[in-house]
CSV table of C-alpha atoms and ligand atoms in Angstrom, one decimal:
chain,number,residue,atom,x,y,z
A,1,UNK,CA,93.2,-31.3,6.3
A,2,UNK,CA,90.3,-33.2,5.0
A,3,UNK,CA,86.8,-32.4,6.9
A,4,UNK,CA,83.6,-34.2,6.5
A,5,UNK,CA,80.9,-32.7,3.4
A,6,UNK,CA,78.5,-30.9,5.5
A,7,UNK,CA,75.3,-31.7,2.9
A,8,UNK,CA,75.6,-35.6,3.2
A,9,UNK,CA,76.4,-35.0,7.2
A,10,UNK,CA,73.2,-32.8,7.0
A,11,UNK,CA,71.3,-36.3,6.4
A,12,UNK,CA,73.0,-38.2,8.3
A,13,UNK,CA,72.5,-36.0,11.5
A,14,UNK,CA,68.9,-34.8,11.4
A,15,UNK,CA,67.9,-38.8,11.2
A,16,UNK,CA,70.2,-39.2,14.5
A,17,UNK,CA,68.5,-36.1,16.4
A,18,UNK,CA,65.3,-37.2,15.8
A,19,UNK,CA,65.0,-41.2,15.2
A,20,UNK,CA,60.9,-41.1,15.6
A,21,UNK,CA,60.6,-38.9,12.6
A,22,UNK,CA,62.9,-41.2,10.3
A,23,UNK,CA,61.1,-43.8,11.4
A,24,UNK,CA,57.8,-42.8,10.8
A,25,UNK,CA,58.7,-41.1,7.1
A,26,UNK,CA,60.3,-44.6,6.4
A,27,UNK,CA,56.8,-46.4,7.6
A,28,UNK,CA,54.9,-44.0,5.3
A,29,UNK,CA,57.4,-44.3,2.3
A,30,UNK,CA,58.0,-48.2,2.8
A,31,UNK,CA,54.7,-49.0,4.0
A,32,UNK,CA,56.8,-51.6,6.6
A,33,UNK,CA,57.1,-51.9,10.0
A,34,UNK,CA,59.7,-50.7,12.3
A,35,UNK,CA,61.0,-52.4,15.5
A,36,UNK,CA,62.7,-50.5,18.7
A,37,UNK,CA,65.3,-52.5,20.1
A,38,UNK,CA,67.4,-51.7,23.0
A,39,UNK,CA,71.4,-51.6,23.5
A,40,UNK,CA,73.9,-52.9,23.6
A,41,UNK,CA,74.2,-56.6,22.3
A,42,UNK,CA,70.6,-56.9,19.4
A,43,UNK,CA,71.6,-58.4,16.0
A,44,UNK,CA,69.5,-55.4,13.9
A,45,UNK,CA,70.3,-58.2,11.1
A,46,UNK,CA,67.3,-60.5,12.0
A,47,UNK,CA,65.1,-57.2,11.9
A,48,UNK,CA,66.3,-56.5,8.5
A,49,UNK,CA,65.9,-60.0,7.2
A,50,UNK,CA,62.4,-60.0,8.2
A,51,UNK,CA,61.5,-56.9,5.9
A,52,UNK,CA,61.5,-54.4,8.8
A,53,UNK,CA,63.7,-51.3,9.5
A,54,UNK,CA,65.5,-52.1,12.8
A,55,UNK,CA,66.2,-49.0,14.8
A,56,UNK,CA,68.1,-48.7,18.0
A,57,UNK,CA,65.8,-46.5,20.3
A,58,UNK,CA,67.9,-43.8,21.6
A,59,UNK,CA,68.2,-41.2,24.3
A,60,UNK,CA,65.7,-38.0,23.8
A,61,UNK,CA,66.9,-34.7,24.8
A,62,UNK,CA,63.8,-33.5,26.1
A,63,UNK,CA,63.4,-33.4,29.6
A,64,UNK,CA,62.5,-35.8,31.9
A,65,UNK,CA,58.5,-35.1,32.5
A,66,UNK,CA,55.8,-38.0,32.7
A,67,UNK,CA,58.5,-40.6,33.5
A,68,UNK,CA,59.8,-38.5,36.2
A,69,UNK,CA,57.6,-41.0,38.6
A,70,UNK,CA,57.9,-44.2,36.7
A,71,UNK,CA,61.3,-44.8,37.7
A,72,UNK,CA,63.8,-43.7,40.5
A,73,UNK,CA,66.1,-41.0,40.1
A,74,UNK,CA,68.5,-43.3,40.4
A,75,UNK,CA,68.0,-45.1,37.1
A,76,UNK,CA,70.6,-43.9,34.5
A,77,UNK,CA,69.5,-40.9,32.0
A,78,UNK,CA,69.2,-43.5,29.2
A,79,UNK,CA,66.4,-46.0,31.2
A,80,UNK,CA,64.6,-42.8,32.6
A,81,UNK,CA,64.4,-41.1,29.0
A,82,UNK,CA,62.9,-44.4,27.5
A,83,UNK,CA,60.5,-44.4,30.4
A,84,UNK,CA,59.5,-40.9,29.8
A,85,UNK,CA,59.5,-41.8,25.9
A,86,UNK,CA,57.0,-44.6,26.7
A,87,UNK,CA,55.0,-43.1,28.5
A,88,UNK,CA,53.8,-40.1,25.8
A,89,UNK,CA,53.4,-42.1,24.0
A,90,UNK,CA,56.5,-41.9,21.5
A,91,UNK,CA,57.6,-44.8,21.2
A,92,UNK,CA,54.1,-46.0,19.5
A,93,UNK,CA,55.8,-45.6,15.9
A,94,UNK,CA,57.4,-49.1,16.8
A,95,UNK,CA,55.3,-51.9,15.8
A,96,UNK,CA,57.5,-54.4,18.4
A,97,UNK,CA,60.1,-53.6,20.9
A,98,UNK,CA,62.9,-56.5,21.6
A,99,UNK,CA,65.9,-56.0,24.1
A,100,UNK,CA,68.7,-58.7,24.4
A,101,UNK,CA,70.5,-57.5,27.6
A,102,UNK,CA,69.5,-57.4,31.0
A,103,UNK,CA,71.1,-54.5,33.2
A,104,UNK,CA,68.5,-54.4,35.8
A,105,UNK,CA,67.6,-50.8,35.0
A,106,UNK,CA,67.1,-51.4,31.4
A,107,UNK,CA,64.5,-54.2,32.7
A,108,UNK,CA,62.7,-51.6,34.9
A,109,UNK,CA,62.3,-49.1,31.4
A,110,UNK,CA,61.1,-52.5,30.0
A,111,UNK,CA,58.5,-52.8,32.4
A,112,UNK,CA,57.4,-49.6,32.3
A,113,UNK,CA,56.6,-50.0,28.3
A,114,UNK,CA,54.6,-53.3,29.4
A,115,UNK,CA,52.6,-50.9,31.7
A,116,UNK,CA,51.9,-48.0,29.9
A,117,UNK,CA,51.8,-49.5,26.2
A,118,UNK,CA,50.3,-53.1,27.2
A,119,UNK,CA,49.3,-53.7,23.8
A,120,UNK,CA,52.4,-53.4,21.8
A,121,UNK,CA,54.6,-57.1,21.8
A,122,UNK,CA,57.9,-56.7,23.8
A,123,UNK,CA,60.2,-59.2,23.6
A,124,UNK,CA,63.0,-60.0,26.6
A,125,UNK,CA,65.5,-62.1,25.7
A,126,UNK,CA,68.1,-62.2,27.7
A,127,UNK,CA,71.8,-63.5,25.7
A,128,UNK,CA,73.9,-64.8,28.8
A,129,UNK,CA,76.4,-62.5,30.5
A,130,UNK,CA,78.8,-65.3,31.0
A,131,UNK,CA,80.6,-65.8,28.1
A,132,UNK,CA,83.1,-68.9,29.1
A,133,UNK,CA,80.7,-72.0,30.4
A,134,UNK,CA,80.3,-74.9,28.0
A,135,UNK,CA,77.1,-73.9,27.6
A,136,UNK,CA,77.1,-70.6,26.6
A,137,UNK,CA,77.0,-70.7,23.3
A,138,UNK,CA,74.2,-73.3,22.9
A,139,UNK,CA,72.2,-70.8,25.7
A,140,UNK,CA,73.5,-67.9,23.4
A,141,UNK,CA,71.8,-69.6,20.1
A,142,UNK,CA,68.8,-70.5,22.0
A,143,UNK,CA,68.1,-67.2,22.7
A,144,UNK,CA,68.6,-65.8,19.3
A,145,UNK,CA,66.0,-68.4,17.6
A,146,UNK,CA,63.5,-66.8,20.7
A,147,UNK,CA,64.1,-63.7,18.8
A,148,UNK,CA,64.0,-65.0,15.4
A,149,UNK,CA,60.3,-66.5,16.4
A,150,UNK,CA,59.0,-63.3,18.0
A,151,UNK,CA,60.0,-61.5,15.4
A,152,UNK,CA,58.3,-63.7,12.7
A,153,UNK,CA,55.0,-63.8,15.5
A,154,UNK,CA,55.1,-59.7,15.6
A,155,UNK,CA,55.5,-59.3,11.5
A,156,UNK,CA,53.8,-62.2,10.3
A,157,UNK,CA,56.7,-63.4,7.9
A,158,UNK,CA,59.5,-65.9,8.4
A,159,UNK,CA,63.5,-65.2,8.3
A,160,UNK,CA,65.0,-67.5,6.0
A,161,UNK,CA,68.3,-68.0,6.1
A,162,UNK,CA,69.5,-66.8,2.8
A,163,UNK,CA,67.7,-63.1,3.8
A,164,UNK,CA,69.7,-63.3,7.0
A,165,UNK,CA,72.8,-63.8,4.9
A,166,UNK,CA,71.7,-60.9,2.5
A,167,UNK,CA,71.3,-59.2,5.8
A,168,UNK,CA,74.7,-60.1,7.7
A,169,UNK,CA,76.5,-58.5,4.6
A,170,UNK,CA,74.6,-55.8,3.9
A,171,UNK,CA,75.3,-55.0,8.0
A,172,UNK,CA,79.2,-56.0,7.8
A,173,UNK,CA,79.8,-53.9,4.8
A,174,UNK,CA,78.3,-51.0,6.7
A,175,UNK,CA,80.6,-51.1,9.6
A,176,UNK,CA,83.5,-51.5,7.4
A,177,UNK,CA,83.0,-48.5,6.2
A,178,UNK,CA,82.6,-46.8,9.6
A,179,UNK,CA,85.5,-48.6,10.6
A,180,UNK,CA,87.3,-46.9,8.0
A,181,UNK,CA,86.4,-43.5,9.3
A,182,UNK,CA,87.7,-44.4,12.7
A,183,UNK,CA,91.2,-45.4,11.0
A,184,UNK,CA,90.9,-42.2,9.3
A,185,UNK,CA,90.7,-40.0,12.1
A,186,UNK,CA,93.1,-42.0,14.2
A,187,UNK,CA,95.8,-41.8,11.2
A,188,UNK,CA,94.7,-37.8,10.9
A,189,UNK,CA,94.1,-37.8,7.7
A,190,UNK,CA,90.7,-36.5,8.0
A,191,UNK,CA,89.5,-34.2,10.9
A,192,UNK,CA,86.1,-35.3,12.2
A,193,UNK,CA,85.1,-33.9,15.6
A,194,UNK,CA,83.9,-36.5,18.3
A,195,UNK,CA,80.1,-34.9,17.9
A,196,UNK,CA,80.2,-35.8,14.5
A,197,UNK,CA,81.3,-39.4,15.0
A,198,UNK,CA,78.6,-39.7,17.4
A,199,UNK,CA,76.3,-38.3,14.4
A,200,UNK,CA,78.2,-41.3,11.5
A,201,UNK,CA,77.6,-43.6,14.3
A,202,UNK,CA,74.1,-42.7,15.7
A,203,UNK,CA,72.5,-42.5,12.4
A,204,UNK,CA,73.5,-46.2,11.7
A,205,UNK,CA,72.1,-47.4,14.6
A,206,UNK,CA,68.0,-45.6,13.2
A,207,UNK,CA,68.4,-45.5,9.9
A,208,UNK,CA,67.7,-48.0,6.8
A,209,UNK,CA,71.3,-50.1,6.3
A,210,UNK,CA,71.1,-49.2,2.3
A,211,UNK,CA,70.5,-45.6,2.6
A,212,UNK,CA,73.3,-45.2,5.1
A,213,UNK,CA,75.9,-47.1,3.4
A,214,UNK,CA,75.1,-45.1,0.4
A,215,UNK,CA,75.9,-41.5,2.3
A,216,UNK,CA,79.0,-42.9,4.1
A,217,UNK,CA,79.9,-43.7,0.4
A,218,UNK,CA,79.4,-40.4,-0.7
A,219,UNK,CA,81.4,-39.0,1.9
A,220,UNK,CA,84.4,-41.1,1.6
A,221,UNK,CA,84.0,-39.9,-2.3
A,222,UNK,CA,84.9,-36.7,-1.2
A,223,UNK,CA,87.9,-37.3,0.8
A,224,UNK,CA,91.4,-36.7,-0.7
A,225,UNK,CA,93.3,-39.3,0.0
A,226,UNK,CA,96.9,-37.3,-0.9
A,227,UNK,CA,95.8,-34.7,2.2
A,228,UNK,CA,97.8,-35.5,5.8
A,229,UNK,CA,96.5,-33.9,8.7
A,230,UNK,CA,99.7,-33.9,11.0
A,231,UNK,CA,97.9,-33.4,14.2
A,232,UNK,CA,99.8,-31.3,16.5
A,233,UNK,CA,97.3,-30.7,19.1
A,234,UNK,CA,97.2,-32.8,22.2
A,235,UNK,CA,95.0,-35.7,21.3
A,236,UNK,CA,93.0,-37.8,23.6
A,237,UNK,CA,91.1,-41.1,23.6
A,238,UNK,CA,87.2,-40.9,24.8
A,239,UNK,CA,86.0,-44.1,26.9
A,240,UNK,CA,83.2,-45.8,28.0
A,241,UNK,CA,79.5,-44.0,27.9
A,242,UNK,CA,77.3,-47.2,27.4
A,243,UNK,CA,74.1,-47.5,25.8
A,244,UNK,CA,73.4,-44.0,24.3
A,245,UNK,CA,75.5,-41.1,22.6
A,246,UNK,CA,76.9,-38.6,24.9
A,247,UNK,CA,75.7,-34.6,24.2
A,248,UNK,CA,77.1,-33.2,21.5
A,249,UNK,CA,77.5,-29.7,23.1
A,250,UNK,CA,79.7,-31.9,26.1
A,251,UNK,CA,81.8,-33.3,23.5
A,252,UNK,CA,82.3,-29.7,22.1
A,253,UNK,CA,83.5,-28.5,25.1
A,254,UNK,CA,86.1,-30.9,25.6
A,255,UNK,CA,87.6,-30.3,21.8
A,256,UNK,CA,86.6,-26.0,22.5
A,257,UNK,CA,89.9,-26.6,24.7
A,258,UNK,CA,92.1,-27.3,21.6
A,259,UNK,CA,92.4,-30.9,21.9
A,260,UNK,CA,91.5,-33.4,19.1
A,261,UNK,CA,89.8,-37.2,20.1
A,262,UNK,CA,91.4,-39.4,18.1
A,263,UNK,CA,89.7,-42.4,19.3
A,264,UNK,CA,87.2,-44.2,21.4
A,265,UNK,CA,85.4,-47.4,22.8
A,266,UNK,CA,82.1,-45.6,23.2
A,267,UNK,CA,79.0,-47.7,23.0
A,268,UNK,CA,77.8,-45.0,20.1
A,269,UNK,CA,81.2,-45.2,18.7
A,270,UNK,CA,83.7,-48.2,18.3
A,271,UNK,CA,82.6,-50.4,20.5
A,272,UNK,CA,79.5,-50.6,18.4
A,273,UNK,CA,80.8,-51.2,14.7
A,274,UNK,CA,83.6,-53.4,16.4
A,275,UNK,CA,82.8,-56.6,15.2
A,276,UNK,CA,81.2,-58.4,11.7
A,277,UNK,CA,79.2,-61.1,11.5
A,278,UNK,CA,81.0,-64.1,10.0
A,279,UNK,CA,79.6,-64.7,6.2
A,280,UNK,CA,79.8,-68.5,5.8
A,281,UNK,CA,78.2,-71.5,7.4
A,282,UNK,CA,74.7,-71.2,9.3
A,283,UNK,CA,73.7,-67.1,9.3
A,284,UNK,CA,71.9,-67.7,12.4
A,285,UNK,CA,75.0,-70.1,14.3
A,286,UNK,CA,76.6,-66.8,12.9
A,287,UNK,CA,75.0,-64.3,15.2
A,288,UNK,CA,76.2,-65.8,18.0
A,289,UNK,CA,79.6,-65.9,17.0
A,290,UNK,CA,79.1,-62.0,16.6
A,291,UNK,CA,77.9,-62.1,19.5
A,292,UNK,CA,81.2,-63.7,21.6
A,293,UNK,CA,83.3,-62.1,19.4
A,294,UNK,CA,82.1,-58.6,19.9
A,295,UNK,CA,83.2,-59.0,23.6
A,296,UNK,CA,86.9,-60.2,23.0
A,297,UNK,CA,87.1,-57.5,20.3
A,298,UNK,CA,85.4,-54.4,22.5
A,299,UNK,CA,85.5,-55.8,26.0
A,300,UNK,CA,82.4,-54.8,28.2
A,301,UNK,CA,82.0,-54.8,32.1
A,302,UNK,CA,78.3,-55.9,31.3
A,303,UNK,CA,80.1,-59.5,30.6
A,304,UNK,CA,81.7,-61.8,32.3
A,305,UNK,CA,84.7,-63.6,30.6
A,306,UNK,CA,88.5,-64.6,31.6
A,307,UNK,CA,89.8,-64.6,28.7
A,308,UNK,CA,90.1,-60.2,28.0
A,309,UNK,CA,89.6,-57.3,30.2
A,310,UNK,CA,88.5,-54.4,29.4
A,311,UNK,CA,91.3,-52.6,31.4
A,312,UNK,CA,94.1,-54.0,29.3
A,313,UNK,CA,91.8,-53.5,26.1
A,314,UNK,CA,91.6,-49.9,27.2
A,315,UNK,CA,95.7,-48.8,27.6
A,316,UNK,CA,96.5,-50.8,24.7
A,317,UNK,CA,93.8,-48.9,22.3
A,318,UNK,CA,95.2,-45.9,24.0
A,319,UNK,CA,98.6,-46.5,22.9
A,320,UNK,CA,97.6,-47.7,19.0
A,321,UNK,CA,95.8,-44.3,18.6
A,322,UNK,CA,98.7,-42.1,20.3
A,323,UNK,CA,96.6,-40.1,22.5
A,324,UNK,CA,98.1,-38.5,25.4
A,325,UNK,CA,95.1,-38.9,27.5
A,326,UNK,CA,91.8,-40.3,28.0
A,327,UNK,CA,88.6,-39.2,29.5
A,328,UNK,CA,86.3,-41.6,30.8
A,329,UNK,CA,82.2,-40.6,30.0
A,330,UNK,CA,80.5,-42.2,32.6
A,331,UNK,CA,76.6,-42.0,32.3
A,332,UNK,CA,75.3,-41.3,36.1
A,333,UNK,CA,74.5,-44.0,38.3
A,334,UNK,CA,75.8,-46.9,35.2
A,335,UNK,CA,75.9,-49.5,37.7
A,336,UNK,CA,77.9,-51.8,35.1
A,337,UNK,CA,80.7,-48.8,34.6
A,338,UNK,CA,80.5,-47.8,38.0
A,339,UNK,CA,81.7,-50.9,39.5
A,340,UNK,CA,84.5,-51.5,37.0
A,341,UNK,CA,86.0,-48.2,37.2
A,342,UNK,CA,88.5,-48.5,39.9
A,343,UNK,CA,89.7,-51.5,38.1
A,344,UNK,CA,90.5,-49.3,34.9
A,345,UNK,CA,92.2,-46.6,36.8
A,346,UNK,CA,94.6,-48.9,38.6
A,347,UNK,CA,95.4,-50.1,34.8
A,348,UNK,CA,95.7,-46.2,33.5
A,349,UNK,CA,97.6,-44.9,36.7
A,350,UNK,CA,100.4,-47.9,36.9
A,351,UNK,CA,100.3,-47.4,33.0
A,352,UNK,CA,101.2,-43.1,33.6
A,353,UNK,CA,98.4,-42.6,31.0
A,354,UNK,CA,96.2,-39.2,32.0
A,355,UNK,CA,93.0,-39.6,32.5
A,356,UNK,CA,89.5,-37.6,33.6
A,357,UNK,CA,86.7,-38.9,34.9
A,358,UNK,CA,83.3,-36.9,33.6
A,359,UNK,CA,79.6,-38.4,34.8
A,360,UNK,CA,76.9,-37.3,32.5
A,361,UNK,CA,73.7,-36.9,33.0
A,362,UNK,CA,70.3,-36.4,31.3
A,363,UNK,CA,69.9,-33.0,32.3
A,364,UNK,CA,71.8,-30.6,34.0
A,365,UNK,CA,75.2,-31.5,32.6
A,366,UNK,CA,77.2,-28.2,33.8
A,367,UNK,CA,79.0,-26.8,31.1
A,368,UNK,CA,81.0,-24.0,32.6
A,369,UNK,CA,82.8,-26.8,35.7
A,370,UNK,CA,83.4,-29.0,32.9
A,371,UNK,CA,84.8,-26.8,30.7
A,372,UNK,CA,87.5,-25.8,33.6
A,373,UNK,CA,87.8,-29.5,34.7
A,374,UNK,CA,89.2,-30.1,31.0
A,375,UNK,CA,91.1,-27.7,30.6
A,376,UNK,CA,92.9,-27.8,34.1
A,377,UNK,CA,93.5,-31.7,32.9
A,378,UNK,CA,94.8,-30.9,29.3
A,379,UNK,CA,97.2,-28.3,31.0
A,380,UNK,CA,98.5,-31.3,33.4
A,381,UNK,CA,99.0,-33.5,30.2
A,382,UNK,CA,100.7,-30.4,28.5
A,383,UNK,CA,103.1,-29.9,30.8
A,384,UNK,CA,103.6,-33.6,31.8
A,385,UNK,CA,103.7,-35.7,28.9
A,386,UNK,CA,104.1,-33.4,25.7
A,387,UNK,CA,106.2,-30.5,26.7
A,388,UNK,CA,106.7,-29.7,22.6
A,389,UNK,CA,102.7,-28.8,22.8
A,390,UNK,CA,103.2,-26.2,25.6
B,401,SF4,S1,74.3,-50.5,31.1
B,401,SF4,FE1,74.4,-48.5,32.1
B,401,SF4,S2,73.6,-47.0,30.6
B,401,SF4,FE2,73.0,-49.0,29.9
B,401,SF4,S3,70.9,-49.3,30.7
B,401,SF4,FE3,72.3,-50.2,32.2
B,401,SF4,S4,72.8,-48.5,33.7
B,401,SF4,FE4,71.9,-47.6,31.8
């Protein structure tokens, strides 16, 4: 079966582990600026189309030290990492920070770069949560030219509207190429292990669009399309896991027990390369059709629509990949997730479709229980639902 080339993945994955590094080589190289945005819902494009390299901040692994009383312990991993970040003063390499969403704990690791960096601009603008009034989208486009003019205050340059159209292409043609990885590993015709799809998918949210695209390019190169995996372990769907990539060594553990993931809505996964931004008409009326698409293609508990659910989303995905399970990755104390949860396992339970719940943390995720929890849950599905894998 086709694997991915480990020299192109080598790039791809030490930009991913270490995003502050990248970023500072590609200040030195580019003499630009970079701007930190936050999950889960920025258009990166308007970065780009001012010049800058837009670069999702992400989780560290580090401990938890100087943030450890800048916000409660009840703060997800994510919010209390970014605290921890700002406050050593790592997140300096950003020249602006801009967040479009507004979870309430990703406003308290907003205020706590206002407090311990007050010089460096942060932008808050908040895109509406309700996706259905008849003024959404006009709040929706509002918002985006807030962004567009903070941008152009922080940089000192304006975003016209054929860059941003340079931009949205540059951006779409990216995810279509992620995209095809995804239908490559849910077809299994190429074996990629749910660590390194974090890595594919991680690396685009830090690192310059151009150089990106060009290394995915390589790697497809080296795929041969005649190979067919035929998958014959039992394969499961991952879920959920907003804002920031789960551990690799986590994700490892759950494949250790001979299972292969042949799909997900992660947040560093599908649910972020879901969606293009539409090439004709007005770029920036564009990125706020991205912006209510994104939703009906990926649903998200963080929104608030009638017209999908993420529930119904979630079993039909399950089926079009043919997993026999799914785990659910809950970061700890996600209020968003937490609250929609029983909702999805109603939907999975009158569906018959396995599933595991796993929270994660930001330190302390124990290995050995979880290792035992999976297995003891693939062994259910083995017995259960694909006898022919016993
Ligand atoms: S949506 Fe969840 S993971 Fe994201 S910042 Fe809010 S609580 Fe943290």
């Amino acid at each position: 079966m086709n694997r991915l080339s480990p020299e192109p993945m080598a790039t791809l994955r030490a930009a991913a582990d270490d995003p502050v590094a990248y970023s500072q080589t590609w200040k030195a190289t580019h003499e630009g600026s970079v701007i930190g945005s936050f999950p889960m819902n920025f258009p990166s494009e308007l970065v780009h189309a001012a010049g800058a390299l837009p670069v999702l901040i992400q989780e560290s692994r580090a401990p938890i030290t100087e943030g450890r009383n800048l916000l409660a312990e009840f703060y997800c991993g994510y919010t209390r990492s970014v605290a921890d970040q700002a406050a050593l003063g790592q997140l300096d390499v950003f020249d602006a920070i801009v967040a479009a969403d507004h979870c309430v704990q990703l406003l308290g690791a907003v205020d706590v770069i206002r407090w311990a960096r007050p010089e460096k601009p942060v932008h808050f603008a908040q895109l509406t949560s309700a996706m259905d009034d008849a003024w959404t989208r006009p709040r929706v486009a509002g918002r985006i030219g807030e962004i567009v003019a903070e941008i152009e205050t922080a940089l000192g340059v304006s975003i016209t509207a054929d860059a941003l159209s340079t931009s949205i292409r540059t951006f779409n043609a990216n995810r279509r190429l992620l995209r095809e990885f995804f239908e490559l590993r849910r077809s299994g015709r190429l074996r990629i292990t749910a660590s390194d799809m974090q890595v594919l998918v991680k690396s685009s949210m830090v690192m310059d669009v151009a150089e990106h695209t060009a290394v995915l390019e390589r790697l497809l190169d080296e795929i041969d399309p005649a190979e067919d995996g035929g998958l014959d372990a039992v394969k499961l769907y991952l879920s959920g896991h907003f804002c920031h990539a789960p551990r690799p060594e986590l994700l490892d553990v759950i494949e250790a027990t001979g299972v292969t993931v042949v799909d997900d809505d992660l947040y560093t996964g599908y649910r972020y390369i879901s969606t293009d931004v539409p090439e004709d008409g007005d770029p920036f009326e564009a990125l706020s059709s991205w912006y209510l698409e994104r939703n009906l293609n990926a649903p998200c508990p963080t929104r608030v629509t009638t017209q999908v659910d993420w529930d119904r989303y979630l079993v039909d995905q399950i089926a079009r990949s043919n997993a026999n399970g799914v785990i659910v990755l809950m970061a700890k104390f996600c209020e968003p997730h937490m609250l929609y949860y029983p909702e999805l396992r109603k939907a999975l339970e009158s569906n018959k479709i396995p599933s595991l719940l796993i929270e994660t943390e930001h330190e302390g995720n124990p290995v050995e229980t979880l290792r035992t929890r999976v297995e003891t849950f693939v062994e259910r599905i083995r017995r259960q639902h694909v006898p022919a894998l016993s």
